[in-house]
Coordinates of C-alpha atoms in Angstrom, one line a residue:
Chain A
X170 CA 180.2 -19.3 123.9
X171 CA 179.6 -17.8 126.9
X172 CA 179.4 -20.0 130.6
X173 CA 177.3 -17.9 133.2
X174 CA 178.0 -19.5 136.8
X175 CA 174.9 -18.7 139.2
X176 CA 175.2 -20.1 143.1
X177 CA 172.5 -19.6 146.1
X178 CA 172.5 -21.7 149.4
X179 CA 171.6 -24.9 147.9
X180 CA 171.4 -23.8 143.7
X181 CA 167.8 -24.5 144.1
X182 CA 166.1 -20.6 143.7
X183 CA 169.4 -19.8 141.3
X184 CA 168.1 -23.1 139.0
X185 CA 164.5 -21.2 138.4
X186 CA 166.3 -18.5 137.1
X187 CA 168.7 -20.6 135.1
X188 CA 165.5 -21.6 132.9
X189 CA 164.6 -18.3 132.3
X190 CA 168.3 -17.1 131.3
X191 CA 168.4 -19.8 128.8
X192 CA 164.9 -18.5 127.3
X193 CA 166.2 -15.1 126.7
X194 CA 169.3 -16.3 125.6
X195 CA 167.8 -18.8 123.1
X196 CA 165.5 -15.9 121.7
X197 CA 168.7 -13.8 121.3
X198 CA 170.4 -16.7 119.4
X199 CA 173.2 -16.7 122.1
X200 CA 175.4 -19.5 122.6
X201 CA 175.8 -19.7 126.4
X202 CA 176.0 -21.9 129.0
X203 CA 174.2 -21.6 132.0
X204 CA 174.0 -23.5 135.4
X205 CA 173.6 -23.0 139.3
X206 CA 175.3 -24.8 142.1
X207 CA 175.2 -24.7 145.9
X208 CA 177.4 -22.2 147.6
X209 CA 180.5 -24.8 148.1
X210 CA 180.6 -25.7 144.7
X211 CA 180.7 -22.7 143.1
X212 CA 184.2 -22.3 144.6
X213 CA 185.3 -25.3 142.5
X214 CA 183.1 -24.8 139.1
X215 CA 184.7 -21.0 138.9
X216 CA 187.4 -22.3 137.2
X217 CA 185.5 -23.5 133.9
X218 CA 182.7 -20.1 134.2
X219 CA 183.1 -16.7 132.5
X220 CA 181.5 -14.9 135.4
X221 CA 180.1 -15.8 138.6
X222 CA 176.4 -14.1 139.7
X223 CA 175.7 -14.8 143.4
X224 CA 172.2 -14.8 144.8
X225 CA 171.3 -11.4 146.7
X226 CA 170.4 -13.2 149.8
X227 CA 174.3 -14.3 150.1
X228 CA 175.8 -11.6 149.1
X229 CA 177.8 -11.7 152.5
X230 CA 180.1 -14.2 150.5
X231 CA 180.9 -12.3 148.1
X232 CA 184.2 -11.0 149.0
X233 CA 185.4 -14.8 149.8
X234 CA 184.3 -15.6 146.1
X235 CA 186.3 -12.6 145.0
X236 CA 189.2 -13.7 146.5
X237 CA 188.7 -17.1 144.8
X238 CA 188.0 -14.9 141.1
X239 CA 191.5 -13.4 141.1
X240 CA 192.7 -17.0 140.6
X241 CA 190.7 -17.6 137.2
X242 CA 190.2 -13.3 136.5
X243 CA 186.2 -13.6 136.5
X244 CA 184.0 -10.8 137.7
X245 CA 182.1 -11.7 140.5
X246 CA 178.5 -9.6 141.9
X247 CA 175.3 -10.5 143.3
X248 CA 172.1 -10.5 141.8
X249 CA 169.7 -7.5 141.8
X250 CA 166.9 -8.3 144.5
X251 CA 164.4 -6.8 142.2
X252 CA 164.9 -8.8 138.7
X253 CA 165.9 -11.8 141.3
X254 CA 162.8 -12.1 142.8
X255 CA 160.9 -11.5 139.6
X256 CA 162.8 -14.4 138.0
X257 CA 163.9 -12.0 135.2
X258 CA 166.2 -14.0 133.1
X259 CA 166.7 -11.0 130.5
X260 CA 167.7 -8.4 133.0
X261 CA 170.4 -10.8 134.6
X262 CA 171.4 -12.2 131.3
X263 CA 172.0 -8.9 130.5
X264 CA 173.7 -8.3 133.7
X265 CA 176.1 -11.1 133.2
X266 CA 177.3 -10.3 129.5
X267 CA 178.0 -6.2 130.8
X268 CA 180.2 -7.7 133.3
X269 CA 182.1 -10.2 131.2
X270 CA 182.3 -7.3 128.7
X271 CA 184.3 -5.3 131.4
Chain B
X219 CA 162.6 4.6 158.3
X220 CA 165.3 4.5 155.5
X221 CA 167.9 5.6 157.5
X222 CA 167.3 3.3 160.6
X223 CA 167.7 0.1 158.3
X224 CA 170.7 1.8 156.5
X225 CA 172.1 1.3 159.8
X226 CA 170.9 -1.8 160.6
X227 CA 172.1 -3.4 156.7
X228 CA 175.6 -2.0 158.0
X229 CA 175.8 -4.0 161.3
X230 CA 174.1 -7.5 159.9
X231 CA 176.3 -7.4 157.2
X232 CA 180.0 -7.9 158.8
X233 CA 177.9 -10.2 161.3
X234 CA 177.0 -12.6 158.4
X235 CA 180.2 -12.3 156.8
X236 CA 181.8 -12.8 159.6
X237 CA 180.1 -16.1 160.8
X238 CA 180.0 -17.2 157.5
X239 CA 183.7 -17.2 157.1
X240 CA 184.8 -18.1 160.9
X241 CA 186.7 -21.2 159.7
X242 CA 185.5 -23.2 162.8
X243 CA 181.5 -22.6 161.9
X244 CA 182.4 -23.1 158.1
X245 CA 184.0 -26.5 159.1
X246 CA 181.3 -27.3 161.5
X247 CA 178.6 -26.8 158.6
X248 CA 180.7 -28.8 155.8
X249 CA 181.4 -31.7 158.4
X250 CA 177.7 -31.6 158.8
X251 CA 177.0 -31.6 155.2
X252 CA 179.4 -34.8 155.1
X253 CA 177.2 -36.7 157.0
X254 CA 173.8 -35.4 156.0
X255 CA 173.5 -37.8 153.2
X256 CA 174.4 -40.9 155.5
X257 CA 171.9 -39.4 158.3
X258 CA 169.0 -39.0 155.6
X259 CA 169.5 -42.9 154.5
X260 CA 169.1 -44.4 158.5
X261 CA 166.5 -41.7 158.9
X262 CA 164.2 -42.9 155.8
X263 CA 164.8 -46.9 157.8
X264 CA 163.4 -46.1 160.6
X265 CA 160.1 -44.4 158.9
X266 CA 160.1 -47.3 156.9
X267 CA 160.9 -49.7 160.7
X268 CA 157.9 -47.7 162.6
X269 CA 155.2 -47.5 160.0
X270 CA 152.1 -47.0 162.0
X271 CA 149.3 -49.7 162.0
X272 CA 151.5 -52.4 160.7
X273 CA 152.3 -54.6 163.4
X274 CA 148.6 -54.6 164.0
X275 CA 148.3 -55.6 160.0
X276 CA 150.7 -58.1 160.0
X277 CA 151.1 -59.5 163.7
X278 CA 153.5 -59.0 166.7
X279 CA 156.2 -61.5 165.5
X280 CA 156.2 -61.0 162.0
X281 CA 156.2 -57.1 162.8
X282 CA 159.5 -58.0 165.1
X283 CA 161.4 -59.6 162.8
X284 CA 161.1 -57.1 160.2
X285 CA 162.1 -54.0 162.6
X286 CA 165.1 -56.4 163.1
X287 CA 165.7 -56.8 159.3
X288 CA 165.9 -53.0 158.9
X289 CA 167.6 -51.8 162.1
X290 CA 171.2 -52.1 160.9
X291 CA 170.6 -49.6 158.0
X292 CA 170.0 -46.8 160.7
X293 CA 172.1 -48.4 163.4
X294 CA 175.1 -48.1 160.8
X295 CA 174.4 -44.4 160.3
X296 CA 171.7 -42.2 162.5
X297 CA 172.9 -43.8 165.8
X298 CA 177.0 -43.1 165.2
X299 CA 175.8 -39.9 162.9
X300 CA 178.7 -38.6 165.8
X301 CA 181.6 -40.4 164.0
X302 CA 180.8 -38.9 160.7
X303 CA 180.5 -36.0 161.6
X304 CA 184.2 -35.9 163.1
X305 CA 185.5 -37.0 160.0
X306 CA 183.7 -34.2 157.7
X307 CA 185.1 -31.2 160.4
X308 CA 188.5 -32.4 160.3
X309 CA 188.8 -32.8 156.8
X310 CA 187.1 -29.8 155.8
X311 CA 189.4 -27.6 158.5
X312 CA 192.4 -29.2 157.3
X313 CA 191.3 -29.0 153.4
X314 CA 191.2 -25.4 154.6
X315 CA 194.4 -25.2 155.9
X316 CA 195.6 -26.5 152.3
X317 CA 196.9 -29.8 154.1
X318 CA 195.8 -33.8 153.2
X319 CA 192.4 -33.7 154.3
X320 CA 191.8 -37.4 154.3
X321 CA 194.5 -37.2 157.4
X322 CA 192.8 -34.5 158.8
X323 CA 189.8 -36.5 158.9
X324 CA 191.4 -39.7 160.1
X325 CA 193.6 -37.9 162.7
X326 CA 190.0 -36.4 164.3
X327 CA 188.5 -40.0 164.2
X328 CA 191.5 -41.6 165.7
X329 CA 191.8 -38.7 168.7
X330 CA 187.7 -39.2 169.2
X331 CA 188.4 -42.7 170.1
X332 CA 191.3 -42.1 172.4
X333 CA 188.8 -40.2 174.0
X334 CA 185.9 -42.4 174.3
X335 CA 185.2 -44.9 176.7
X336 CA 185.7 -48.5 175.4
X337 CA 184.3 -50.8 178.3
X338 CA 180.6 -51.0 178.6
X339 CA 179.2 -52.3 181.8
X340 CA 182.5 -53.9 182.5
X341 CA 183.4 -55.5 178.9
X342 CA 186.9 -54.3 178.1
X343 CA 187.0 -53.8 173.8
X344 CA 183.8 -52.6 173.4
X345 CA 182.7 -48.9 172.5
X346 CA 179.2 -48.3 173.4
X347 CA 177.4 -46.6 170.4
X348 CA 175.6 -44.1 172.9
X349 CA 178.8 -42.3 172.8
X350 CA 179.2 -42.1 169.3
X351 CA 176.4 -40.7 168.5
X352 CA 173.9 -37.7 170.4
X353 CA 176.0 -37.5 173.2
X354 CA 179.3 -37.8 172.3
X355 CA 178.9 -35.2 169.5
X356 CA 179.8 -32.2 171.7
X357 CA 183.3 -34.0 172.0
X358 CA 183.6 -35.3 168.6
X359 CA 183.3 -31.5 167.5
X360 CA 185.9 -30.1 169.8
X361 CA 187.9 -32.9 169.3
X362 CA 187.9 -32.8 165.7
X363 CA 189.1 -29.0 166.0
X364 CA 191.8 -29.6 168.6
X365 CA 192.8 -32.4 166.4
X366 CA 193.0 -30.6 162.9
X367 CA 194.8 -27.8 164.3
X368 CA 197.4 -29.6 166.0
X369 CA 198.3 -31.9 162.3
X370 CA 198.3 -28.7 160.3
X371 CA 200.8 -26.9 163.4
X372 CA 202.9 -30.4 163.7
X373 CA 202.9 -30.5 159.4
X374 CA 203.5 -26.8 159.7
X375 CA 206.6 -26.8 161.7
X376 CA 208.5 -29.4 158.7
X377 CA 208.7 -32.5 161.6
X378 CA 207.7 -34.8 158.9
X379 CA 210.0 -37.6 156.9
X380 CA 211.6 -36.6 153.9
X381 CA 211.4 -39.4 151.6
X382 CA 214.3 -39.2 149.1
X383 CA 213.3 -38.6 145.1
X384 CA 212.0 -41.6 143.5
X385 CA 209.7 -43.0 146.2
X386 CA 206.4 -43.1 144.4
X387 CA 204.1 -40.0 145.9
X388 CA 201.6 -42.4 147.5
X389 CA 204.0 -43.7 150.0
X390 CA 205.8 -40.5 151.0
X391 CA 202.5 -39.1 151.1
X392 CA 202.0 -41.3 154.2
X393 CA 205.4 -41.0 155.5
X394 CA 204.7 -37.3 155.4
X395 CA 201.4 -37.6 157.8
X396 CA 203.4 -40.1 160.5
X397 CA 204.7 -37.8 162.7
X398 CA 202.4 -34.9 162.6
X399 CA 199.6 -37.7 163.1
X400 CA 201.4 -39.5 165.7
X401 CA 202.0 -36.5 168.0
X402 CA 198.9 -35.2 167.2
X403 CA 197.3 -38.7 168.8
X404 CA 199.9 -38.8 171.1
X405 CA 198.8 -35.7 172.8
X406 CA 195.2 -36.9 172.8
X407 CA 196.3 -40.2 175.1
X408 CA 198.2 -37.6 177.6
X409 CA 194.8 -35.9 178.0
X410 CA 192.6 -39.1 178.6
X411 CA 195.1 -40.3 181.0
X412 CA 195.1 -37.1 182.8
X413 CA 191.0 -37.5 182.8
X414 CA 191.5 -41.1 184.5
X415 CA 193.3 -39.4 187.1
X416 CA 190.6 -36.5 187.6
X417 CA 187.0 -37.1 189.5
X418 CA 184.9 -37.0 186.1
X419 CA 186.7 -39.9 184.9
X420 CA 186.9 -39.2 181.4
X421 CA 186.8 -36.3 178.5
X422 CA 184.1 -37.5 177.4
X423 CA 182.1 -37.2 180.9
X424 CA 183.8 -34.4 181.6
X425 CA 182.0 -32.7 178.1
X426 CA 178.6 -34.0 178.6
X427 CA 178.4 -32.7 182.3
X428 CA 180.0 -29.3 181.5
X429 CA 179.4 -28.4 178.1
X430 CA 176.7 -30.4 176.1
X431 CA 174.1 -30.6 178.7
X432 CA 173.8 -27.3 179.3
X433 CA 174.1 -25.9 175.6
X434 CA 171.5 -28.3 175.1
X435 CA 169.2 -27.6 177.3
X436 CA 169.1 -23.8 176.8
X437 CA 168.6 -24.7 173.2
X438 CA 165.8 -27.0 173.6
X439 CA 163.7 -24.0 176.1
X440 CA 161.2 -21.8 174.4
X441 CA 163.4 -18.8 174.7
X442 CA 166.3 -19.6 173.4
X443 CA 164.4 -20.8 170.4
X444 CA 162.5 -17.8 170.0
X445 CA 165.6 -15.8 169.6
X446 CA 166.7 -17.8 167.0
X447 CA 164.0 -18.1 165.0
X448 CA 163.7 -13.4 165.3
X449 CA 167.4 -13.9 164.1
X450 CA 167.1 -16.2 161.0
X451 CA 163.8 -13.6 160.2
X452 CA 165.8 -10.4 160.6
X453 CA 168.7 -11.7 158.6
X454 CA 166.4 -12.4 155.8
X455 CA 164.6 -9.0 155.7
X456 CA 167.1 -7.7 155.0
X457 CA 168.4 -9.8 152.0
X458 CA 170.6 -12.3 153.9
X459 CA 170.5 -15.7 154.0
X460 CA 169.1 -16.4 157.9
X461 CA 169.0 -20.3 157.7
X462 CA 172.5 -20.7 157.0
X463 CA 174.3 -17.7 159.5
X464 CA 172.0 -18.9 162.2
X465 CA 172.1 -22.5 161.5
X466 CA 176.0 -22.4 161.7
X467 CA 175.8 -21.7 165.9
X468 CA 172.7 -23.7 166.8
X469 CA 172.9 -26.6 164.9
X470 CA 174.9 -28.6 167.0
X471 CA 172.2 -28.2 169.2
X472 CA 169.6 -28.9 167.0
X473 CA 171.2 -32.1 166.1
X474 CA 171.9 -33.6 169.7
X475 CA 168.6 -32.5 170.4
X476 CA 167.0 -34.5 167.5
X477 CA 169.3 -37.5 167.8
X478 CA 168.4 -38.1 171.7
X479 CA 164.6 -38.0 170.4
X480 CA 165.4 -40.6 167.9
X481 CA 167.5 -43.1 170.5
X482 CA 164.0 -42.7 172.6
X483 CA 161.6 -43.5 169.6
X484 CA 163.7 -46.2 168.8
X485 CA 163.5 -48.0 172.2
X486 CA 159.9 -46.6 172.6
X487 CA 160.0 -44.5 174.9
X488 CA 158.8 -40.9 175.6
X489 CA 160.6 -38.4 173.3
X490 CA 162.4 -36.2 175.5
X491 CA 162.8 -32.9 173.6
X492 CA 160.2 -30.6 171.6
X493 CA 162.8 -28.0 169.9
X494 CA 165.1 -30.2 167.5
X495 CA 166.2 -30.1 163.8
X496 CA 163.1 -30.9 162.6
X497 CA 161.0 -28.5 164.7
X498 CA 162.8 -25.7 163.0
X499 CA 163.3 -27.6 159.6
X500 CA 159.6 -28.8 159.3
X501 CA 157.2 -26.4 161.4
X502 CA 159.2 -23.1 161.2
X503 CA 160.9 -23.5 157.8
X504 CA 159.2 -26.2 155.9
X505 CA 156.0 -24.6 154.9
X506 CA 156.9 -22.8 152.2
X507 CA 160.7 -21.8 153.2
X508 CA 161.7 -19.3 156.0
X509 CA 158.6 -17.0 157.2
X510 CA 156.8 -19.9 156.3
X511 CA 155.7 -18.1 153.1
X512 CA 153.2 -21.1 151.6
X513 CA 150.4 -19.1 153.3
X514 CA 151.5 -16.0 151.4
X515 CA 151.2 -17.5 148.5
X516 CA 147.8 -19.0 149.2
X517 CA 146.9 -15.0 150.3
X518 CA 148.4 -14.0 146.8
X519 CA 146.0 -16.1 145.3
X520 CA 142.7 -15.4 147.3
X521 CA 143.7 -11.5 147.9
X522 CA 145.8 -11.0 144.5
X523 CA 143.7 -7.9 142.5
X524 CA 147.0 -6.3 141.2
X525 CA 148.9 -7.7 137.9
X526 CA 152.1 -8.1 140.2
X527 CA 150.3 -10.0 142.7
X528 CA 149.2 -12.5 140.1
X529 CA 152.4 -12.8 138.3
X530 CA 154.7 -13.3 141.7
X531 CA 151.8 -16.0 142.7
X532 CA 152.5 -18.1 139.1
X533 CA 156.3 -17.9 139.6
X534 CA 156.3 -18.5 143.4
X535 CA 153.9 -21.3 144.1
X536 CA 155.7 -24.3 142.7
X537 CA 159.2 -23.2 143.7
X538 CA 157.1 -22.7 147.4
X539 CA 155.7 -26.1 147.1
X540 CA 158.9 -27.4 147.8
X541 CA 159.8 -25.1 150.2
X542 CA 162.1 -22.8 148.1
X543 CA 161.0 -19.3 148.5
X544 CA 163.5 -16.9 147.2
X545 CA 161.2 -15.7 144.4
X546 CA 158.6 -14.6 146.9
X547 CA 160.7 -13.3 149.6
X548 CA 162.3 -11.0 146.6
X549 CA 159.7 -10.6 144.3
X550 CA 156.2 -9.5 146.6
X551 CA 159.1 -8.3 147.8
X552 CA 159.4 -8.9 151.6
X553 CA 163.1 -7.6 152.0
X554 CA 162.8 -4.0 153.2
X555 CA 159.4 -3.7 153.0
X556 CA 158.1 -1.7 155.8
X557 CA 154.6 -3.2 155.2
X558 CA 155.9 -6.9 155.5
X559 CA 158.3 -6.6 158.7
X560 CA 155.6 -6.7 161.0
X561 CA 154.0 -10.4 159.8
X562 CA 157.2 -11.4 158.6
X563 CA 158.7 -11.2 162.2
X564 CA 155.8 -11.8 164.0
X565 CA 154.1 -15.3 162.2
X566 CA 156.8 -17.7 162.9
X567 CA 157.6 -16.7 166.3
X568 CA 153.7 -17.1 167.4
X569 CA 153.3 -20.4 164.9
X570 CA 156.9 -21.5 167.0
X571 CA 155.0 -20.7 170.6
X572 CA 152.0 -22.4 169.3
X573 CA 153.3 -24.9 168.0
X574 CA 155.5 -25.8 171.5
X575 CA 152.3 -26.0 173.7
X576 CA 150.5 -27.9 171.4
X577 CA 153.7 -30.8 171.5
X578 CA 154.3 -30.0 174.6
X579 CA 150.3 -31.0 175.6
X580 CA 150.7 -34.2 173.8
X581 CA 148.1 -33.2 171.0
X582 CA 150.7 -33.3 168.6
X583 CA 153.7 -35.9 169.4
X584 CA 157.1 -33.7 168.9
X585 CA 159.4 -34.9 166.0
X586 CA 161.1 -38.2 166.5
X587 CA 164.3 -36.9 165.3
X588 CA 164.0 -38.7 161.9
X589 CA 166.1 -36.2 159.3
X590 CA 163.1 -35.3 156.1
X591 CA 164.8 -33.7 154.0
X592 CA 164.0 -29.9 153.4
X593 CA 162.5 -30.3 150.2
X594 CA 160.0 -32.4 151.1
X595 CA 156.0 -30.5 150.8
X596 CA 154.0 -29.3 154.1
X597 CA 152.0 -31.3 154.9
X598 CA 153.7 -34.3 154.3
X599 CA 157.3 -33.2 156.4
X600 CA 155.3 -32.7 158.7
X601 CA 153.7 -36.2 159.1
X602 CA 157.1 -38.0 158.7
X603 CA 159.2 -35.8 161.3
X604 CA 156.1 -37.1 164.1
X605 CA 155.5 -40.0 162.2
X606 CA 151.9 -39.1 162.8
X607 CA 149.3 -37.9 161.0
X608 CA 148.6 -34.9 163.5
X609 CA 151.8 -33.5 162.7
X610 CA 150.5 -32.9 159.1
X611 CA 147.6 -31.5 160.8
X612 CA 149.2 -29.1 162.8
X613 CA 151.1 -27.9 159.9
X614 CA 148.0 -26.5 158.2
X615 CA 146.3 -24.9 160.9
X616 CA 149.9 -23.2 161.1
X617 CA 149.5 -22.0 157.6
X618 CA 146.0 -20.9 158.7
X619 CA 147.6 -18.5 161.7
X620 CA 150.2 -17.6 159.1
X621 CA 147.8 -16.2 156.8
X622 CA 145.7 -14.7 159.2
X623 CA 148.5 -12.5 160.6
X624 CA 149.2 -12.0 156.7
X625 CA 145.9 -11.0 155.4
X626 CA 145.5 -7.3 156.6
X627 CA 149.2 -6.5 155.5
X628 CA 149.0 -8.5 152.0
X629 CA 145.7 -6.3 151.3
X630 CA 147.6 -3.4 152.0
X631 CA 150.4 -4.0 149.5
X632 CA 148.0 -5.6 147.1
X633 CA 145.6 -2.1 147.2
X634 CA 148.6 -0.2 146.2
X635 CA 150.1 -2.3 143.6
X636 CA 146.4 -2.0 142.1
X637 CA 146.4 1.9 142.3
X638 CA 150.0 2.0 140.9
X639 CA 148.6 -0.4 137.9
X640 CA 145.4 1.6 137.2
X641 CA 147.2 4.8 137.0
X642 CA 149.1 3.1 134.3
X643 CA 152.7 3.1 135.9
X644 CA 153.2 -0.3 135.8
X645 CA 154.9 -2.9 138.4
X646 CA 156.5 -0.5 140.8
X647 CA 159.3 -0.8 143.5
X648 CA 157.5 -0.6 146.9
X649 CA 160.8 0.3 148.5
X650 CA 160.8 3.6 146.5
X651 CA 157.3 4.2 147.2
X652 CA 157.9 3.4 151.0

């Protein structure tokens, strides 16, 4: 069971990709979970996620979240503009389970 | 090309990170976000209070005693939005701080009301709500600051009371906060004493006259506003969040503005300000998300020749609906696109000039400083932030000017996706091509 934390300003463009992760997971027969929150939250809800994708257009954050990821030892990067914008739940699944793997 | 945004990507990224983590505009935005739910509720009673046509539909009186019957619900929270807003900053800066942020909070309300005023037209023990909400919200924020910083620097230096072991941890909990609270406050009652003494009278005066009045009234001009909304545009071409680094300095702004349009529509008089909240949430943003990019969709759809086009218009439109827009802004893409930054930059800056005249004619009545939330369609954000119907009007002849400045450049893209297609290499990255 893997649990794939995805944040954006307000979780609402991360969500439409959540959908699509959970599709390509399903057709893979992987046992994940999968949710998005708004930026603030995803300082708290680290603590129960394997790994925490950002979305590209907040990547400024990323360095506070890392700080926050030492804490619980979960990678932390932002999305790829390119599959982000195509809502390309494979490619960042795919993302996600290479950086867990690490 | 390349190189020159390179350059730029390396100075708007330490900008963004650096707003984005200045604990002051971090506690300014969470102390806003406290509030926003409270400001939404008052905000959705007085639509429902001023619902045009029905005092002619159900008579004068009747109309009268139904305003009446709803007024508390915003009266409780729009009108003192001020008080909340206090509370939310000086729990969020002391939360930061690692201290009790409930005391932070409290502390901030308590040194707030030392500040205010509490006669009103020569009753003693009253607190006019006027300064509680619009204008005293300049002083609310840099009291709650002041406030939060001196408990965590009073907690910091150990002059709290050590309760012995075996005191249950709700009680020494309390103990702990009474000194750092009580010479926090205590400081706060030197400084409106000194105010007494000085010709403004009081801090809260003293604020208004100094600091909010002309913040806010550079904010509410044309240029100012234009600047901003170039800013939130050029964070977001390149890939940064705009809305929320700009949002963190001018919202303060925004909001006073907004909330001195809504004490006006309440008592019926003539909204004094054009540029508030909701002109930037509802006729910059809220048509489709930032770069108003419901028009682009509607070009993907008329133009749209190329597989990519077609695909990015299927996953974009009913996120764009409700004005969320990342799929679009990534996905057409807009970010670094060389044959987007001239539309993207230019629409909402001549749909913002536009816009101002035609509000500032009277053709369209200016938002009444009612809070719609941001998810809320075009069209219809538009119609509840004027509580008129024009407003919904204007919004689509916006989309119109958007997607007239859009047309040439989305053919462009669109013509070269189709080439790329038809010689069989599939979707392709513009920014390699570019």
């Amino acid at each position: 069971m893997v649990r794939i934390l995805l944040a954006c300003s307000a979780g609402m463009s991360t969500s439409l990709l959540v959908s699509k992760m959970k599709e390509a997971a399903e057709s893979k027969g992987m046992e994940a979970e999968i949710w998005a929150v708004a930026q603030d939250k995803a300082f708290v809800d680290m603590e129960r996620a394997d790994v925490l994708l950002i979305g590209p257009q907040m990547r400024f954050m990323k360095r506070k979240y890392e700080e926050k990821a030492k804490d619980y030892g979960i990678p932390v990067d932002s999305i790829d503009p390119v599959s982000y914008g195509r809502v390309d739940g494979k490619s960042v699944l795919e993302k996600a389970m290479d950086l867990i793997k690490k | 090309m390349n190189k020159f945004m390179q350059v730029l990507e390396n100075v708007l990224l330490p900008v963004a990170d650096k707003l984005n983590n200045n604990r002051y505009l971090t506690a300014l935005r969470d102390g806003f976000m406290v509030a926003l739910p409270l400001i939404i509720f008052g905000s959705i009673f007085v639509v429902l209070a001023n619902l045009p046509f029905l005092d002619k539909l159900i008579g004068k009186d009747a109309y009268a005693t139904y305003q009446s019957a709803l007024g508390p619900a915003s009266a409780a929270t729009l009108t003192i939005m001020g008080l909340f807003v206090i509370i939310g900053i000086g729990s969020k800066l002391t939360e930061h701080y690692g201290g009790e942020s409930l005391y932070g909070g409290v502390a901030a309300l308590a040194a707030f009301l030392i500040l205010t005023p509490q006669t009103f037209e020569g009753v003693n023990g009253v607190i006019p709500t006027s300064s509680l909400g619009a204008q005293g919200m300049f002083v609310g924020i840099l009291t709650a600051f002041t406030a939060a910083e001196l408990y965590r620097f009073f907690t910091q230096r150990g002059w709290t009371l050590k309760m012995p072991n075996g005191v249950p941890d709700a009680v020494a909990r309390s103990f702990s906060a009474l000194i750092p609270i009580t010479l926090t406050l205590s400081t706060f009652l030197i400084v409106r004493i000194i105010f007494e003494y000085l010709p403004y009278g009081s801090v809260q005066s003293f604020v208004y006259d100094v600091v909010q009045a002309p913040l806010t009234s550079l904010g509410s001009g044309l240029p100012a506003t234009i600047v901003a909304v170039l800013l939130i545009q050029v964070f977001w071409f390149f890939g940064l969040h705009g809305q929320i680094i700009v949002n963190s300095v001018f919202d303060p702004i925004w909001y006073a503005l907004a909330n001195e349009n809504l004490q006006a529509f309440q008592a019926g008089e003539e909204l004094p300000h054009i540029v508030s909240k909701q002109f930037i949430d509802s006729f910059i943003v809220g048509m489709g998300g930032s770069g108003m990019t419901l028009a682009v969709i509607l070009g993907i759809f008329i133009i749209g020749k190329s597989r990519q086009m077609k695909e990015l218009g299927k996953i974009g439109a009913p996120a764009g609906l409700f004005n969320v827009n990342e799929p679009i802004i990534f996905g057409l893409p807009i970010i670094m696109n060389p044959l987007a930054f001239i539309p993207w930059l230019l629409a909402p800056v001549i749909v913002a000039v536009f816009t101002y005249f035609v509000m500032a004619t009277g053709i369209v009545p200016p938002p009444t400083g009612v809070i719609v939330p941001w998810t809320t369609p075009t069209i219809l954000n538009g119609a509840l932030a004027t509580n008129s119907w024009q407003g919904g009007v204007l919004q689509a002849v916006n989309i119109f000017i958007v997607f007239t400045i859009w047309w040439p450049f989305l053919r462009l893209m669109d013509k070269q996706y189709y080439e790329l297609e038809r010689r069989g290499e599939g979707s392709t990255d513009v920014n390699k091509s570019a």
